Amino acid sequence: MHKYIDAHCHLQHSENPCDVMINAQSYGIVGAICNSATSNDWDDILALHKKCKNIYACIGVHPWEINNIKFDWHSSLHNILQNNPDVMIGECGLDKNYPDMQQQEQFFIAHLDAGHKYGRTVHIHCVGAWDRIMHILKSCGKNLPPKIVAHSFAGPANIIEQLATKYNAYFSYSPMITDSRYRRAIDALINTPMNRILIESDSDNPSVVIDVANAVAKIKSIAADKMSDIIYNNTITVLTDGQITQNAIITGG
Ligand SMILES: [Zn+2]
């Protein structure tokens, strides 16, 4: 059986996340990277990560949520990262359909900063603002996170190479690519190098990543088995970025 890891999910919204993952393992889904949606769910995600070892934790403030923060999120983010060396950052980013773009940018920069300071992968949400993200990444100079994951990627194809080579970016594809109406996401996938492709559910149901993997294989004209292995190995590379031991992943921990 092939192994899959959901590179971006929201298992905190599930009633029994650990049971979901136990069930998913029977389909070969051996891990899931759980992203926070608001700072209010950081504690839940950290608790989940402690309880179910194959749920990997990301904490951050989603651009939709920047006005709903009721505590000192910034020092809390730093505290958690300092005390939890295997916790990543996300999701964070920019969304042109939401207000306060200037404030969104301040939040995003703060996340990139933390990614650099603690050496953590940053999981990015971006809708219609890749030009600003490219500008911000450039202005970070050498103070960059070790890796970025562009989640549910549907950005312009002409930035993919630069993101991959300059910013060590990985591109995660969601169930959108199984629908031919989402041409931008499909075009992006066509232009994404094989060793940079990840797959995600973007939901509380990781089992959908198998359909996503099969759709990726079809679009990239490669055998489904081979594609699944490539994606799995790419995700392992993201996870083993000095954060999580290879062993913990291989044993399904
Ligand atoms: Zn998400």
XYZ file of C-alpha atoms and ligand atoms in Angstrom:
254
model
C 0.000 0.000 0.000
C 1.205 3.499 -0.776
C 1.729 6.038 1.945
C 0.280 9.533 1.965
C 0.621 12.555 4.220
C -1.992 15.311 4.191
C 0.148 18.466 3.948
C -2.560 20.875 5.103
C -5.642 19.950 7.090
C -7.868 21.291 9.854
C -8.369 18.222 12.018
C -9.082 20.488 14.987
C -12.575 20.845 13.481
C -13.188 17.125 13.692
C -14.935 15.614 16.699
C -12.456 12.755 17.067
C -9.260 13.651 15.214
C -7.233 10.721 16.572
C -9.922 8.261 15.461
C -9.995 9.944 12.053
C -6.247 9.356 11.737
C -6.445 5.749 12.939
C -9.103 5.131 10.301
C -7.132 7.010 7.646
C -4.084 4.820 8.299
C -6.012 1.860 6.925
C -6.026 3.713 3.577
C -2.308 4.502 3.805
C -2.634 8.030 5.179
C 0.115 7.965 7.763
C 0.265 11.622 8.738
C -1.462 14.976 8.599
C -0.147 18.500 9.051
C -2.764 20.348 11.055
C -2.881 24.124 10.516
C -4.476 26.521 12.935
C -7.160 28.831 11.599
C -7.134 31.266 14.514
C -4.946 31.737 17.541
C -7.892 30.441 19.586
C -7.213 26.917 18.390
C -3.471 26.772 19.155
C -4.036 24.916 22.429
C -6.288 22.360 20.729
C -3.734 21.741 18.004
C -0.848 21.388 20.430
C -2.900 18.958 22.513
C -3.772 16.972 19.373
C -0.129 16.801 18.373
C 0.825 15.498 21.825
C -1.953 12.914 21.791
C -1.628 11.606 18.210
C 1.970 11.539 17.072
C 1.147 11.457 13.368
C -0.690 14.777 13.577
C 1.896 17.511 13.024
C 1.152 20.955 14.427
C 1.270 24.413 12.853
C 0.298 27.529 14.734
C -0.357 30.940 13.262
C -2.954 33.578 12.525
C -4.935 33.240 9.294
C -5.373 36.535 7.406
C -9.149 36.185 7.874
C -8.706 36.252 11.636
C -6.384 39.150 12.333
C -9.178 41.175 13.943
C -10.308 38.370 16.236
C -7.218 38.102 18.427
C -7.900 38.653 22.073
C -4.450 38.132 23.601
C -0.799 38.887 22.987
C -0.552 36.451 20.100
C 2.953 37.503 19.133
C 4.739 36.670 22.370
C 2.575 33.585 22.724
C 3.668 32.430 19.230
C 7.313 32.907 20.184
C 6.852 31.088 23.511
C 5.232 28.091 21.896
C 7.853 27.843 19.146
C 10.666 28.168 21.654
C 9.267 25.381 23.822
C 8.111 23.048 21.035
C 10.915 22.425 18.544
C 8.737 20.301 16.252
C 5.884 22.806 15.862
C 5.680 24.638 12.523
C 4.055 27.965 11.595
C 0.736 28.409 9.764
C -1.440 29.184 8.364
C -0.642 32.794 7.682
C -0.479 34.999 4.622
C -2.473 37.469 2.561
C -5.987 37.402 1.124
C -7.123 40.184 -1.169
C -10.774 39.349 -0.505
C -10.408 40.376 3.121
C -9.906 43.879 4.563
C -6.914 45.542 6.212
C -4.238 44.484 3.756
C -1.636 46.585 5.533
C -2.342 44.872 8.815
C -2.420 41.492 7.073
C 1.089 42.234 5.825
C 2.299 43.100 9.333
C 0.986 39.791 10.647
C 2.501 37.868 7.744
C 5.922 39.473 8.211
C 5.819 38.621 11.921
C 5.236 34.952 11.025
C 8.115 34.928 8.516
C 10.312 36.498 11.158
C 9.457 33.787 13.659
C 10.085 31.151 10.968
C 13.560 32.553 10.499
C 14.286 32.965 14.201
C 13.279 29.406 15.162
C 14.087 27.726 11.846
C 10.543 26.532 11.141
C 8.642 25.916 7.933
C 5.939 28.532 7.289
C 2.648 27.377 5.722
C 1.192 30.158 3.577
C -2.352 31.020 2.543
C -2.489 33.423 -0.403
C -5.408 34.602 -2.491
C -4.717 37.180 -5.183
C -1.660 38.653 -3.505
C 1.358 36.721 -4.764
C 2.934 39.929 -6.041
C 2.915 41.313 -2.484
C 4.187 38.034 -1.046
C 7.080 37.987 -3.518
C 7.889 41.574 -2.563
C 7.804 40.796 1.162
C 9.960 37.665 0.766
C 12.496 39.682 -1.181
C 12.574 42.372 1.482
C 13.355 39.715 4.130
C 16.867 39.486 2.660
C 18.618 36.573 4.319
C 16.170 36.476 7.237
C 14.011 33.791 5.722
C 12.345 30.681 7.104
C 14.133 27.485 5.995
C 11.131 26.370 3.907
C 7.742 27.617 2.896
C 4.669 25.634 1.897
C 2.259 27.420 -0.442
C -1.017 25.790 0.518
C -3.828 25.139 -1.981
C -1.592 26.778 -4.524
C -3.233 28.472 -7.516
C -0.766 31.304 -8.041
C 0.807 32.386 -11.320
C 3.008 29.745 -12.937
C 5.826 32.208 -13.589
C 6.697 32.587 -9.880
C 7.011 28.863 -9.155
C 10.657 28.482 -10.097
C 11.717 31.557 -8.136
C 9.740 30.460 -5.083
C 11.299 27.001 -5.237
C 14.898 28.019 -5.813
C 15.143 31.224 -3.770
C 12.746 30.477 -0.946
C 12.793 26.670 -0.812
C 9.055 26.550 -1.453
C 6.827 23.505 -1.775
C 3.438 23.684 -3.480
C 0.511 21.897 -1.940
C -2.472 20.998 -4.130
C -5.977 20.641 -2.740
C -9.075 18.803 -4.051
C -9.570 21.851 -6.332
C -7.334 20.169 -8.918
C -9.823 17.319 -9.271
C -12.239 19.845 -10.820
C -11.353 21.041 -14.321
C -13.003 24.436 -13.647
C -10.069 25.383 -11.393
C -7.820 25.993 -14.341
C -5.352 28.210 -12.453
C -4.544 25.524 -9.903
C -4.170 22.925 -12.654
C -1.895 25.219 -14.677
C 0.218 25.816 -11.582
C 0.519 22.072 -10.997
C 1.571 21.500 -14.613
C 4.417 23.959 -14.021
C 5.481 22.647 -10.611
C 8.670 20.535 -10.487
C 8.022 16.940 -9.359
C 10.170 17.290 -6.247
C 8.082 20.237 -4.986
C 4.556 18.788 -5.103
C 2.536 18.119 -1.945
C -1.146 17.206 -1.521
C -3.723 18.314 1.025
C -7.330 17.988 2.101
C -7.667 21.544 3.511
C -10.400 20.044 5.678
C -10.984 17.638 8.552
C -11.088 14.661 6.188
C -7.559 13.608 5.166
C -8.838 10.602 3.172
C -9.524 12.869 0.177
C -5.786 13.219 -0.465
C -5.790 9.872 -2.282
C -8.100 11.329 -4.960
C -5.872 14.406 -5.101
C -2.769 12.206 -5.569
C -4.477 10.327 -8.407
C -5.500 13.602 -10.071
C -1.917 14.898 -9.777
C -0.651 11.696 -11.446
C -3.110 12.139 -14.305
C -2.261 15.802 -14.848
C 1.491 15.084 -14.693
C 1.055 11.991 -16.953
C 2.824 9.625 -14.578
C 1.768 6.315 -13.019
C -0.301 6.847 -9.875
C 1.959 4.575 -7.767
C 5.052 6.438 -8.762
C 3.457 9.838 -8.200
C 2.238 8.858 -4.724
C 5.761 7.822 -3.731
C 7.252 11.067 -5.038
C 4.693 13.166 -3.120
C 5.224 11.138 0.047
C 8.986 11.622 -0.150
C 8.548 15.358 -0.779
C 6.417 15.657 2.350
C 8.994 13.743 4.393
C 11.590 16.277 3.226
C 9.395 19.116 4.481
C 8.805 17.417 7.829
C 12.394 16.419 8.461
C 13.655 19.958 8.216
C 15.419 19.654 11.539
C 12.047 19.524 13.228
C 10.734 15.999 13.333
C 12.863 12.874 13.335
C 12.665 10.639 10.292
C 12.199 7.717 12.624
C 9.022 9.100 14.145
C 7.520 9.370 10.694
C 8.613 6.016 9.340
C 7.238 4.133 12.315
C 4.013 6.071 11.936
C 4.812 7.140 15.513
Zn -6.428 25.896 5.546
